[in-house]
């Protein structure tokens, strides 16, 4: 009898959309009879999510940003891998990807890396260049590079990251986010203490530079000019929250992060994603499933979801264009209702069960327990040969230490992107 597959998921961050994804993957794989554990820092909601589902949590205390602690964090992770002895290590987001691949392969264990948003998108100048160089090098030590959307995969290829790509799009649990009609909206508004008739736009996600709530707040006075009763609810916590609060823009309401955004999405007339960059945002998929139109930026990840008839796309960092599309839908709810119905129908293509099935197939393939399904053939063939970017001859010392120095925690350190929600 074949031994159960042993999989170790490693994640930094321990909250937000990435944590939701890791929790879903780990719980699904446990239901398949696999031996699964999750290593991540304490705090956040991922440790509790795992333990509640009976998935072992391993304390990997790692900072969110790269710095002088990264090498010790990598060594601690190596010890956890040695102790758990997995068949596959699955690294989630750029910091786990850095620590997990910094000392080259973890005990020779097959390794999957899933960026959930490429590291260089959060950086500028030389830091972005170093990030791209690192990802080109580290692709050598990744048996699979999992991309949550076609846009993310194209960004990697365009940046010269050549590896064994697998396209496994994010998904949404259609049972937890069923289509919601006008009656459902009224019930949700009653629970949230909202007026039944207020034109409501909702933005869900960490309040950060990536998610660009600053652009949305800048756009809101123009929305109010066109639709004076409009209310914007920004749901989430983050490092830019207090500065946005201090602007005291009329009609803008800040709500602490919630365990599930379902009530707020249901209560809304439309959902706004003003992001500067994304992978394939869960909030957009949840809005689609519930039947709410999306006004988002025309960037990879969002443009992949918001097809014609499902909402509107505007240039990133363009408050005027953002305001115009929001106001049109708040003033003309018939447009929003029609787009919402189309979105609910389109959401069937993103059913979470298909995502988890494909991820399980990739994991088995990487572990040598089965061949990948045909749907992976095209993404696997993206990059026959690796692009070495001048680093092909670098060993553990020269290449990795040189890049590690670039990730030092001086003024150039950046917070890795966390794009899922």
mmCIF file of C-alpha atoms in Angstrom:
data_model
loop_
_atom_site.group_PDB
_atom_site.id
_atom_site.type_symbol
_atom_site.label_atom_id
_atom_site.label_comp_id
_atom_site.label_asym_id
_atom_site.label_seq_id
_atom_site.Cartn_x
_atom_site.Cartn_y
_atom_site.Cartn_z
ATOM 1 C CA UNK A 1 0.000 0.000 0.000
ATOM 2 C CA UNK A 2 1.347 3.451 -0.956
ATOM 3 C CA UNK A 3 2.278 5.668 1.979
ATOM 4 C CA UNK A 4 0.201 8.883 2.311
ATOM 5 C CA UNK A 5 1.809 11.871 0.646
ATOM 6 C CA UNK A 6 3.492 14.194 3.168
ATOM 7 C CA UNK A 7 3.289 17.906 2.326
ATOM 8 C CA UNK A 8 4.644 20.874 4.262
ATOM 9 C CA UNK A 9 3.142 24.260 3.409
ATOM 10 C CA UNK A 10 5.338 27.208 4.417
ATOM 11 C CA UNK A 11 3.835 30.693 4.492
ATOM 12 C CA UNK A 12 4.788 34.208 5.436
ATOM 13 C CA UNK A 13 2.319 36.004 5.710
ATOM 14 C CA UNK A 14 0.079 34.314 8.258
ATOM 15 C CA UNK A 15 -3.035 36.357 7.465
ATOM 16 C CA UNK A 16 -4.989 37.829 4.571
ATOM 17 C CA UNK A 17 -5.758 36.152 1.290
ATOM 18 C CA UNK A 18 -2.608 34.022 1.234
ATOM 19 C CA UNK A 19 -3.565 32.533 4.608
ATOM 20 C CA UNK A 20 -7.042 31.749 3.289
ATOM 21 C CA UNK A 21 -5.496 29.980 0.294
ATOM 22 C CA UNK A 22 -3.000 27.985 2.370
ATOM 23 C CA UNK A 23 -5.719 26.945 4.798
ATOM 24 C CA UNK A 24 -7.990 25.790 1.982
ATOM 25 C CA UNK A 25 -5.191 23.807 0.313
ATOM 26 C CA UNK A 26 -4.035 22.169 3.543
ATOM 27 C CA UNK A 27 -7.547 21.183 4.601
ATOM 28 C CA UNK A 28 -8.341 19.763 1.166
ATOM 29 C CA UNK A 29 -5.152 17.700 1.143
ATOM 30 C CA UNK A 30 -5.865 16.415 4.645
ATOM 31 C CA UNK A 31 -9.303 15.264 3.446
ATOM 32 C CA UNK A 32 -7.487 13.331 0.727
ATOM 33 C CA UNK A 33 -5.731 11.347 3.450
ATOM 34 C CA UNK A 34 -2.366 13.093 3.064
ATOM 35 C CA UNK A 35 -0.116 13.970 6.007
ATOM 36 C CA UNK A 36 -0.091 17.775 5.883
ATOM 37 C CA UNK A 37 1.415 20.460 8.117
ATOM 38 C CA UNK A 38 1.689 24.246 7.883
ATOM 39 C CA UNK A 39 4.727 26.250 9.004
ATOM 40 C CA UNK A 40 4.173 29.967 9.510
ATOM 41 C CA UNK A 41 4.761 32.670 12.132
ATOM 42 C CA UNK A 42 2.517 32.826 15.202
ATOM 43 C CA UNK A 43 -0.340 35.299 15.145
ATOM 44 C CA UNK A 44 -2.621 36.060 12.251
ATOM 45 C CA UNK A 45 -5.448 33.652 11.556
ATOM 46 C CA UNK A 46 -3.592 30.860 9.744
ATOM 47 C CA UNK A 47 -2.383 28.941 12.844
ATOM 48 C CA UNK A 48 -5.888 28.915 14.347
ATOM 49 C CA UNK A 49 -7.442 28.042 10.999
ATOM 50 C CA UNK A 50 -5.148 25.023 10.685
ATOM 51 C CA UNK A 51 -5.459 23.776 14.233
ATOM 52 C CA UNK A 52 -9.259 24.030 14.110
ATOM 53 C CA UNK A 53 -9.187 21.755 11.063
ATOM 54 C CA UNK A 54 -6.778 19.284 12.639
ATOM 55 C CA UNK A 55 -3.832 20.346 10.467
ATOM 56 C CA UNK A 56 -0.593 20.516 12.511
ATOM 57 C CA UNK A 57 0.902 24.001 12.801
ATOM 58 C CA UNK A 58 4.687 24.379 13.053
ATOM 59 C CA UNK A 59 5.996 27.608 14.550
ATOM 60 C CA UNK A 60 8.268 29.223 11.972
ATOM 61 C CA UNK A 61 8.903 32.662 13.441
ATOM 62 C CA UNK A 62 9.866 34.726 10.398
ATOM 63 C CA UNK A 63 9.653 38.460 9.769
ATOM 64 C CA UNK A 64 7.567 39.687 6.865
ATOM 65 C CA UNK A 65 10.409 41.564 5.169
ATOM 66 C CA UNK A 66 13.861 40.272 4.171
ATOM 67 C CA UNK A 67 16.788 41.395 6.315
ATOM 68 C CA UNK A 68 19.551 40.241 8.619
ATOM 69 C CA UNK A 69 17.210 37.626 10.134
ATOM 70 C CA UNK A 70 16.579 35.893 6.821
ATOM 71 C CA UNK A 71 19.543 33.509 6.979
ATOM 72 C CA UNK A 72 18.707 32.308 10.543
ATOM 73 C CA UNK A 73 15.061 31.975 9.454
ATOM 74 C CA UNK A 74 16.191 29.820 6.552
ATOM 75 C CA UNK A 75 18.197 27.598 8.893
ATOM 76 C CA UNK A 76 15.198 27.217 11.236
ATOM 77 C CA UNK A 77 13.045 26.275 8.286
ATOM 78 C CA UNK A 78 15.575 23.662 7.220
ATOM 79 C CA UNK A 79 15.338 22.108 10.706
ATOM 80 C CA UNK A 80 11.533 22.008 10.470
ATOM 81 C CA UNK A 81 11.764 20.305 7.093
ATOM 82 C CA UNK A 82 14.216 17.758 8.477
ATOM 83 C CA UNK A 83 11.888 17.041 11.395
ATOM 84 C CA UNK A 84 8.660 16.705 9.379
ATOM 85 C CA UNK A 85 10.348 14.891 6.448
ATOM 86 C CA UNK A 86 7.841 15.850 3.751
ATOM 87 C CA UNK A 87 7.664 14.474 0.235
ATOM 88 C CA UNK A 88 7.023 18.018 -1.028
ATOM 89 C CA UNK A 89 7.635 21.492 0.405
ATOM 90 C CA UNK A 90 5.194 24.146 -0.854
ATOM 91 C CA UNK A 91 6.506 27.698 -0.308
ATOM 92 C CA UNK A 92 3.894 30.472 -0.353
ATOM 93 C CA UNK A 93 4.700 34.136 -1.101
ATOM 94 C CA UNK A 94 8.057 35.784 -1.702
ATOM 95 C CA UNK A 95 9.454 35.739 1.853
ATOM 96 C CA UNK A 96 8.873 32.011 2.333
ATOM 97 C CA UNK A 97 10.231 31.523 -1.170
ATOM 98 C CA UNK A 98 13.394 33.408 -0.227
ATOM 99 C CA UNK A 99 13.998 31.608 3.075
ATOM 100 C CA UNK A 100 13.078 28.222 1.654
ATOM 101 C CA UNK A 101 15.376 28.443 -1.350
ATOM 102 C CA UNK A 102 18.192 30.591 0.062
ATOM 103 C CA UNK A 103 20.319 27.577 1.001
ATOM 104 C CA UNK A 104 19.458 25.901 -2.258
ATOM 105 C CA UNK A 105 17.315 22.802 -2.041
ATOM 106 C CA UNK A 106 15.790 21.858 1.319
ATOM 107 C CA UNK A 107 17.446 18.468 2.028
ATOM 108 C CA UNK A 108 16.881 17.620 -1.628
ATOM 109 C CA UNK A 109 13.117 17.657 -1.033
ATOM 110 C CA UNK A 110 11.005 18.518 -4.102
ATOM 111 C CA UNK A 111 9.995 22.152 -3.746
ATOM 112 C CA UNK A 112 7.039 24.130 -5.095
ATOM 113 C CA UNK A 113 7.073 27.929 -5.024
ATOM 114 C CA UNK A 114 3.930 30.046 -5.317
ATOM 115 C CA UNK A 115 4.617 33.803 -5.362
ATOM 116 C CA UNK A 116 1.039 35.082 -4.864
ATOM 117 C CA UNK A 117 2.394 38.277 -6.469
ATOM 118 C CA UNK A 118 6.007 38.649 -7.626
ATOM 119 C CA UNK A 119 8.462 40.243 -5.201
ATOM 120 C CA UNK A 120 9.685 42.954 -7.592
ATOM 121 C CA UNK A 121 6.197 44.426 -7.919
ATOM 122 C CA UNK A 122 6.534 45.841 -4.401
ATOM 123 C CA UNK A 123 9.960 47.332 -5.125
ATOM 124 C CA UNK A 124 11.500 50.088 -7.209
ATOM 125 C CA UNK A 125 14.873 50.785 -8.782
ATOM 126 C CA UNK A 126 17.787 48.592 -7.774
ATOM 127 C CA UNK A 127 15.678 46.669 -5.249
ATOM 128 C CA UNK A 128 13.311 45.580 -8.012
ATOM 129 C CA UNK A 129 16.271 44.576 -10.183
ATOM 130 C CA UNK A 130 17.773 42.492 -7.368
ATOM 131 C CA UNK A 131 14.396 40.852 -6.762
ATOM 132 C CA UNK A 132 14.129 39.838 -10.401
ATOM 133 C CA UNK A 133 17.685 38.461 -10.360
ATOM 134 C CA UNK A 134 16.898 36.437 -7.248
ATOM 135 C CA UNK A 135 13.755 34.926 -8.760
ATOM 136 C CA UNK A 136 15.660 34.004 -11.932
ATOM 137 C CA UNK A 137 18.272 32.222 -9.849
ATOM 138 C CA UNK A 138 15.853 30.595 -7.412
ATOM 139 C CA UNK A 139 13.776 29.170 -10.260
ATOM 140 C CA UNK A 140 16.613 26.615 -10.621
ATOM 141 C CA UNK A 141 15.658 25.260 -7.195
ATOM 142 C CA UNK A 142 11.900 25.112 -7.764
ATOM 143 C CA UNK A 143 10.426 21.895 -9.114
ATOM 144 C CA UNK A 144 7.266 23.861 -9.849
ATOM 145 C CA UNK A 145 6.423 27.567 -9.922
ATOM 146 C CA UNK A 146 2.689 27.849 -9.251
ATOM 147 C CA UNK A 147 0.964 30.927 -10.682
ATOM 148 C CA UNK A 148 -2.516 31.931 -9.538
ATOM 149 C CA UNK A 149 -3.346 33.573 -12.860
ATOM 150 C CA UNK A 150 -2.194 33.865 -16.450
ATOM 151 C CA UNK A 151 -1.136 37.462 -15.846
ATOM 152 C CA UNK A 152 1.176 36.442 -13.022
ATOM 153 C CA UNK A 153 2.737 33.759 -15.191
ATOM 154 C CA UNK A 154 3.277 36.240 -18.045
ATOM 155 C CA UNK A 155 4.911 38.693 -15.647
ATOM 156 C CA UNK A 156 7.360 36.006 -14.577
ATOM 157 C CA UNK A 157 8.229 35.026 -18.125
ATOM 158 C CA UNK A 158 8.604 38.675 -19.185
ATOM 159 C CA UNK A 159 10.995 39.252 -16.258
ATOM 160 C CA UNK A 160 13.193 36.369 -17.396
ATOM 161 C CA UNK A 161 12.121 33.913 -14.693
ATOM 162 C CA UNK A 162 12.348 30.594 -16.512
ATOM 163 C CA UNK A 163 11.102 27.560 -14.667
ATOM 164 C CA UNK A 164 8.560 24.767 -14.486
ATOM 165 C CA UNK A 165 5.440 26.928 -14.470
ATOM 166 C CA UNK A 166 2.088 25.486 -13.454
ATOM 167 C CA UNK A 167 -1.003 27.626 -13.913
ATOM 168 C CA UNK A 168 -3.450 26.924 -11.062
ATOM 169 C CA UNK A 169 -5.896 29.804 -10.929
ATOM 170 C CA UNK A 170 -7.308 30.958 -7.610
ATOM 171 C CA UNK A 171 -10.822 29.772 -6.929
ATOM 172 C CA UNK A 172 -13.863 30.706 -4.881
ATOM 173 C CA UNK A 173 -16.013 28.456 -2.708
ATOM 174 C CA UNK A 174 -19.345 28.808 -4.503
ATOM 175 C CA UNK A 175 -21.171 27.206 -1.561
ATOM 176 C CA UNK A 176 -19.979 29.931 0.824
ATOM 177 C CA UNK A 177 -20.500 32.747 -1.686
ATOM 178 C CA UNK A 178 -23.781 31.980 -3.500
ATOM 179 C CA UNK A 179 -25.506 34.626 -5.655
ATOM 180 C CA UNK A 180 -27.260 37.249 -3.530
ATOM 181 C CA UNK A 181 -30.355 39.129 -4.712
ATOM 182 C CA UNK A 182 -31.992 42.321 -3.491
ATOM 183 C CA UNK A 183 -33.644 40.590 -0.539
ATOM 184 C CA UNK A 184 -30.290 39.174 0.555
ATOM 185 C CA UNK A 185 -28.827 42.673 0.305
ATOM 186 C CA UNK A 186 -31.475 44.035 2.683
ATOM 187 C CA UNK A 187 -30.843 41.245 5.198
ATOM 188 C CA UNK A 188 -27.089 41.879 5.106
ATOM 189 C CA UNK A 189 -27.583 45.621 5.528
ATOM 190 C CA UNK A 190 -29.822 45.040 8.528
ATOM 191 C CA UNK A 191 -27.120 42.876 10.139
ATOM 192 C CA UNK A 192 -24.496 45.550 9.452
ATOM 193 C CA UNK A 193 -26.668 48.473 10.578
ATOM 194 C CA UNK A 194 -26.782 50.071 7.128
ATOM 195 C CA UNK A 195 -29.656 52.006 5.569
ATOM 196 C CA UNK A 196 -31.634 50.007 3.038
ATOM 197 C CA UNK A 197 -31.369 52.532 0.216
ATOM 198 C CA UNK A 198 -27.860 53.973 0.556
ATOM 199 C CA UNK A 199 -25.709 53.611 -2.607
ATOM 200 C CA UNK A 200 -22.829 51.526 -1.238
ATOM 201 C CA UNK A 201 -19.413 50.762 -2.698
ATOM 202 C CA UNK A 202 -17.173 48.324 -0.839
ATOM 203 C CA UNK A 203 -13.402 47.811 -0.922
ATOM 204 C CA UNK A 204 -12.106 44.750 0.949
ATOM 205 C CA UNK A 205 -8.430 44.101 1.624
ATOM 206 C CA UNK A 206 -5.340 45.082 3.543
ATOM 207 C CA UNK A 207 -4.946 48.864 3.588
ATOM 208 C CA UNK A 208 -1.567 49.081 1.881
ATOM 209 C CA UNK A 209 0.189 50.719 -1.029
ATOM 210 C CA UNK A 210 -0.467 47.637 -3.143
ATOM 211 C CA UNK A 211 -4.230 47.776 -2.652
ATOM 212 C CA UNK A 212 -4.236 51.542 -3.397
ATOM 213 C CA UNK A 213 -7.075 52.606 -1.134
ATOM 214 C CA UNK A 214 -5.335 56.006 -1.174
ATOM 215 C CA UNK A 215 -6.343 56.398 -4.828
ATOM 216 C CA UNK A 216 -9.911 55.381 -4.003
ATOM 217 C CA UNK A 217 -10.168 57.879 -1.147
ATOM 218 C CA UNK A 218 -8.812 60.584 -3.472
ATOM 219 C CA UNK A 219 -11.524 59.684 -5.989
ATOM 220 C CA UNK A 220 -14.382 59.750 -3.490
ATOM 221 C CA UNK A 221 -15.116 63.520 -3.413
ATOM 222 C CA UNK A 222 -15.771 63.314 -7.160
ATOM 223 C CA UNK A 223 -18.113 60.364 -6.582
ATOM 224 C CA UNK A 224 -19.984 62.439 -3.985
ATOM 225 C CA UNK A 225 -20.355 65.303 -6.462
ATOM 226 C CA UNK A 226 -22.172 62.970 -8.839
ATOM 227 C CA UNK A 227 -23.975 60.833 -6.239
ATOM 228 C CA UNK A 228 -24.255 62.814 -2.956
ATOM 229 C CA UNK A 229 -25.724 59.954 -0.891
ATOM 230 C CA UNK A 230 -22.968 57.490 -1.802
ATOM 231 C CA UNK A 231 -21.046 55.675 0.942
ATOM 232 C CA UNK A 232 -17.692 53.920 0.625
ATOM 233 C CA UNK A 233 -16.852 51.160 3.110
ATOM 234 C CA UNK A 234 -13.155 50.252 3.304
ATOM 235 C CA UNK A 235 -12.867 46.939 5.142
ATOM 236 C CA UNK A 236 -9.454 45.918 6.411
ATOM 237 C CA UNK A 237 -6.400 46.824 8.454
ATOM 238 C CA UNK A 238 -2.948 47.841 7.304
ATOM 239 C CA UNK A 239 -0.070 50.251 7.520
ATOM 240 C CA UNK A 240 -1.810 53.041 5.551
ATOM 241 C CA UNK A 241 -5.059 52.937 7.504
ATOM 242 C CA UNK A 242 -4.348 55.733 9.969
ATOM 243 C CA UNK A 243 -3.092 58.169 7.342
ATOM 244 C CA UNK A 244 -6.272 57.634 5.312
ATOM 245 C CA UNK A 245 -8.440 58.053 8.406
ATOM 246 C CA UNK A 246 -6.835 61.423 9.046
ATOM 247 C CA UNK A 247 -8.029 62.707 5.673
ATOM 248 C CA UNK A 248 -11.632 62.615 6.973
ATOM 249 C CA UNK A 249 -13.225 62.391 3.526
ATOM 250 C CA UNK A 250 -17.014 62.685 3.578
ATOM 251 C CA UNK A 251 -18.874 59.466 2.880
ATOM 252 C CA UNK A 252 -15.921 57.177 3.632
ATOM 253 C CA UNK A 253 -16.322 54.618 6.411
ATOM 254 C CA UNK A 254 -13.461 52.458 7.731
ATOM 255 C CA UNK A 255 -14.308 48.999 9.058
ATOM 256 C CA UNK A 256 -11.864 46.645 10.840
ATOM 257 C CA UNK A 257 -10.841 43.463 9.054
ATOM 258 C CA UNK A 258 -13.495 40.743 9.144
ATOM 259 C CA UNK A 259 -13.157 36.963 9.134
ATOM 260 C CA UNK A 260 -15.425 36.710 6.093
ATOM 261 C CA UNK A 261 -16.363 39.599 3.779
ATOM 262 C CA UNK A 262 -19.592 37.893 2.676
ATOM 263 C CA UNK A 263 -22.006 40.256 4.454
ATOM 264 C CA UNK A 264 -20.237 43.370 3.180
ATOM 265 C CA UNK A 265 -20.073 42.084 -0.381
ATOM 266 C CA UNK A 266 -23.740 41.101 -0.226
ATOM 267 C CA UNK A 267 -24.716 44.510 1.171
ATOM 268 C CA UNK A 268 -22.866 46.396 -1.564
ATOM 269 C CA UNK A 269 -24.033 47.755 -4.889
ATOM 270 C CA UNK A 270 -20.551 47.319 -6.316
ATOM 271 C CA UNK A 271 -17.049 46.267 -5.293
ATOM 272 C CA UNK A 272 -13.938 48.351 -5.985
ATOM 273 C CA UNK A 273 -10.399 47.028 -6.506
ATOM 274 C CA UNK A 274 -8.108 50.024 -7.139
ATOM 275 C CA UNK A 275 -4.910 47.958 -6.771
ATOM 276 C CA UNK A 276 -1.503 48.827 -8.195
ATOM 277 C CA UNK A 277 -0.660 45.130 -8.695
ATOM 278 C CA UNK A 278 -2.323 41.773 -8.037
ATOM 279 C CA UNK A 279 -1.996 38.043 -8.576
ATOM 280 C CA UNK A 280 -5.631 36.927 -8.928
ATOM 281 C CA UNK A 281 -7.511 38.583 -6.048
ATOM 282 C CA UNK A 282 -9.894 36.470 -3.995
ATOM 283 C CA UNK A 283 -12.108 39.480 -3.291
ATOM 284 C CA UNK A 284 -12.805 39.860 -7.001
ATOM 285 C CA UNK A 285 -13.779 36.193 -7.284
ATOM 286 C CA UNK A 286 -16.007 36.440 -4.201
ATOM 287 C CA UNK A 287 -17.711 39.563 -5.583
ATOM 288 C CA UNK A 288 -18.252 37.791 -8.896
ATOM 289 C CA UNK A 289 -19.824 34.771 -7.187
ATOM 290 C CA UNK A 290 -22.165 36.853 -5.038
ATOM 291 C CA UNK A 291 -23.243 38.809 -8.099
ATOM 292 C CA UNK A 292 -21.730 42.238 -7.621
ATOM 293 C CA UNK A 293 -20.100 44.273 -10.405
ATOM 294 C CA UNK A 294 -16.430 45.122 -10.066
ATOM 295 C CA UNK A 295 -14.738 48.428 -10.794
ATOM 296 C CA UNK A 296 -11.032 47.687 -10.848
ATOM 297 C CA UNK A 297 -7.733 48.692 -12.334
ATOM 298 C CA UNK A 298 -6.630 47.423 -15.727
ATOM 299 C CA UNK A 299 -3.726 45.344 -14.441
ATOM 300 C CA UNK A 300 -2.808 41.645 -14.680
ATOM 301 C CA UNK A 301 -4.949 39.671 -12.278
ATOM 302 C CA UNK A 302 -7.923 42.029 -12.224
ATOM 303 C CA UNK A 303 -8.244 42.328 -16.012
ATOM 304 C CA UNK A 304 -8.187 38.532 -16.150
ATOM 305 C CA UNK A 305 -11.407 38.450 -14.093
ATOM 306 C CA UNK A 306 -13.301 41.611 -15.075
ATOM 307 C CA UNK A 307 -14.350 40.770 -18.605
ATOM 308 C CA UNK A 308 -16.683 43.029 -20.625
ATOM 309 C CA UNK A 309 -20.122 43.100 -19.043
ATOM 310 C CA UNK A 310 -18.897 42.267 -15.526
ATOM 311 C CA UNK A 311 -17.920 45.794 -14.469
ATOM 312 C CA UNK A 312 -15.316 48.309 -15.580
ATOM 313 C CA UNK A 313 -11.541 48.593 -15.839
ATOM 314 C CA UNK A 314 -9.694 51.886 -15.379
ATOM 315 C CA UNK A 315 -6.006 52.844 -15.506
ATOM 316 C CA UNK A 316 -4.113 52.364 -12.242
ATOM 317 C CA UNK A 317 -3.670 55.503 -10.113
ATOM 318 C CA UNK A 318 -6.353 57.445 -12.020
ATOM 319 C CA UNK A 319 -8.828 58.805 -9.438
ATOM 320 C CA UNK A 320 -10.933 60.592 -12.054
ATOM 321 C CA UNK A 321 -11.560 57.505 -14.155
ATOM 322 C CA UNK A 322 -12.216 55.452 -11.028
ATOM 323 C CA UNK A 323 -14.754 57.977 -9.733
ATOM 324 C CA UNK A 324 -16.602 58.123 -13.048
ATOM 325 C CA UNK A 325 -17.151 54.360 -13.266
ATOM 326 C CA UNK A 326 -18.169 54.050 -9.612
ATOM 327 C CA UNK A 327 -20.608 56.955 -9.803
ATOM 328 C CA UNK A 328 -22.232 55.664 -12.987
ATOM 329 C CA UNK A 329 -23.122 52.369 -11.321
ATOM 330 C CA UNK A 330 -24.279 53.933 -8.060
ATOM 331 C CA UNK A 331 -26.519 56.395 -9.929
ATOM 332 C CA UNK A 332 -27.829 53.758 -12.354
ATOM 333 C CA UNK A 333 -28.348 50.591 -10.295
ATOM 334 C CA UNK A 334 -29.813 48.789 -13.300
ATOM 335 C CA UNK A 335 -26.342 48.687 -14.866
ATOM 336 C CA UNK A 336 -24.868 47.260 -11.679
ATOM 337 C CA UNK A 337 -27.614 44.641 -11.346
ATOM 338 C CA UNK A 338 -27.155 43.432 -14.927
ATOM 339 C CA UNK A 339 -23.367 43.197 -14.539
ATOM 340 C CA UNK A 340 -23.794 41.422 -11.218
ATOM 341 C CA UNK A 341 -26.010 38.729 -12.710
ATOM 342 C CA UNK A 342 -23.473 38.177 -15.482
ATOM 343 C CA UNK A 343 -20.703 37.943 -12.889
ATOM 344 C CA UNK A 344 -22.521 35.276 -10.890
ATOM 345 C CA UNK A 345 -22.860 33.190 -14.042
ATOM 346 C CA UNK A 346 -19.180 33.703 -14.921
ATOM 347 C CA UNK A 347 -18.021 32.628 -11.451
ATOM 348 C CA UNK A 348 -18.643 28.962 -12.276
ATOM 349 C CA UNK A 349 -15.297 28.986 -14.108
ATOM 350 C CA UNK A 350 -13.522 29.693 -10.795
ATOM 351 C CA UNK A 351 -15.058 26.971 -8.613
ATOM 352 C CA UNK A 352 -12.634 26.264 -5.763
ATOM 353 C CA UNK A 353 -13.075 22.513 -6.096
ATOM 354 C CA UNK A 354 -11.408 22.620 -9.511
ATOM 355 C CA UNK A 355 -8.541 24.723 -8.169
ATOM 356 C CA UNK A 356 -7.865 22.298 -5.322
ATOM 357 C CA UNK A 357 -8.096 19.260 -7.593
ATOM 358 C CA UNK A 358 -5.549 20.759 -9.986
ATOM 359 C CA UNK A 359 -3.236 21.772 -7.136
ATOM 360 C CA UNK A 360 -3.376 18.230 -5.748
ATOM 361 C CA UNK A 361 -2.496 16.851 -9.186
ATOM 362 C CA UNK A 362 0.512 19.178 -9.447
ATOM 363 C CA UNK A 363 1.658 18.200 -5.953
ATOM 364 C CA UNK A 364 1.455 14.503 -6.758
ATOM 365 C CA UNK A 365 3.380 15.122 -9.974
ATOM 366 C CA UNK A 366 6.158 17.030 -8.190
ATOM 367 C CA UNK A 367 6.386 14.240 -5.601
ATOM 368 C CA UNK A 368 6.731 11.651 -8.358
ATOM 369 C CA UNK A 369 3.382 10.072 -7.486
ATOM 370 C CA UNK A 370 1.655 10.618 -10.829
ATOM 371 C CA UNK A 371 1.706 12.589 -14.061
ATOM 372 C CA UNK A 372 0.316 16.092 -14.352
ATOM 373 C CA UNK A 373 -3.053 16.492 -16.092
ATOM 374 C CA UNK A 374 -3.210 17.671 -19.693
ATOM 375 C CA UNK A 375 -4.383 21.129 -18.608
ATOM 376 C CA UNK A 376 -0.887 21.767 -17.277
ATOM 377 C CA UNK A 377 0.966 20.949 -20.478
ATOM 378 C CA UNK A 378 0.959 24.467 -21.918
ATOM 379 C CA UNK A 379 2.048 26.210 -18.729
ATOM 380 C CA UNK A 380 4.713 23.579 -18.118
ATOM 381 C CA UNK A 381 6.236 24.203 -21.543
ATOM 382 C CA UNK A 382 6.534 27.969 -21.140
ATOM 383 C CA UNK A 383 10.237 27.904 -20.519
ATOM 384 C CA UNK A 384 12.208 25.041 -21.935
ATOM 385 C CA UNK A 385 15.612 26.326 -20.869
ATOM 386 C CA UNK A 386 16.358 28.397 -17.809
ATOM 387 C CA UNK A 387 17.396 32.012 -18.257
ATOM 388 C CA UNK A 388 20.484 32.394 -16.120
ATOM 389 C CA UNK A 389 20.705 36.192 -16.154
ATOM 390 C CA UNK A 390 24.445 36.059 -15.683
ATOM 391 C CA UNK A 391 24.109 34.033 -12.477
ATOM 392 C CA UNK A 392 24.265 30.491 -13.810
ATOM 393 C CA UNK A 393 27.730 29.820 -12.475
ATOM 394 C CA UNK A 394 27.070 31.169 -9.006
ATOM 395 C CA UNK A 395 27.301 28.603 -6.232
ATOM 396 C CA UNK A 396 25.765 28.809 -2.791
ATOM 397 C CA UNK A 397 28.375 31.349 -1.793
ATOM 398 C CA UNK A 398 28.802 33.934 -4.532
ATOM 399 C CA UNK A 399 25.316 33.971 -5.998
ATOM 400 C CA UNK A 400 23.175 33.556 -2.912
ATOM 401 C CA UNK A 401 25.254 35.644 -0.535
ATOM 402 C CA UNK A 402 25.495 38.417 -3.100
ATOM 403 C CA UNK A 403 21.750 38.466 -3.503
ATOM 404 C CA UNK A 404 21.224 38.032 0.230
ATOM 405 C CA UNK A 405 23.231 41.194 0.752
ATOM 406 C CA UNK A 406 20.871 42.983 -1.595
ATOM 407 C CA UNK A 407 17.974 41.967 0.629
ATOM 408 C CA UNK A 408 19.548 43.544 3.716
ATOM 409 C CA UNK A 409 17.234 45.494 5.963
ATOM 410 C CA UNK A 410 18.612 48.931 5.237
ATOM 411 C CA UNK A 411 16.524 51.631 3.680
ATOM 412 C CA UNK A 412 15.924 49.582 0.568
ATOM 413 C CA UNK A 413 14.022 46.718 2.212
ATOM 414 C CA UNK A 414 10.499 46.289 0.942
ATOM 415 C CA UNK A 415 7.488 44.386 2.164
ATOM 416 C CA UNK A 416 6.850 41.404 -0.093
ATOM 417 C CA UNK A 417 3.538 41.545 -1.942
ATOM 418 C CA UNK A 418 0.585 39.595 -0.607
ATOM 419 C CA UNK A 419 -1.879 39.853 -3.384
ATOM 420 C CA UNK A 420 -4.554 37.276 -2.876
ATOM 421 C CA UNK A 421 -7.131 39.488 -1.161
#
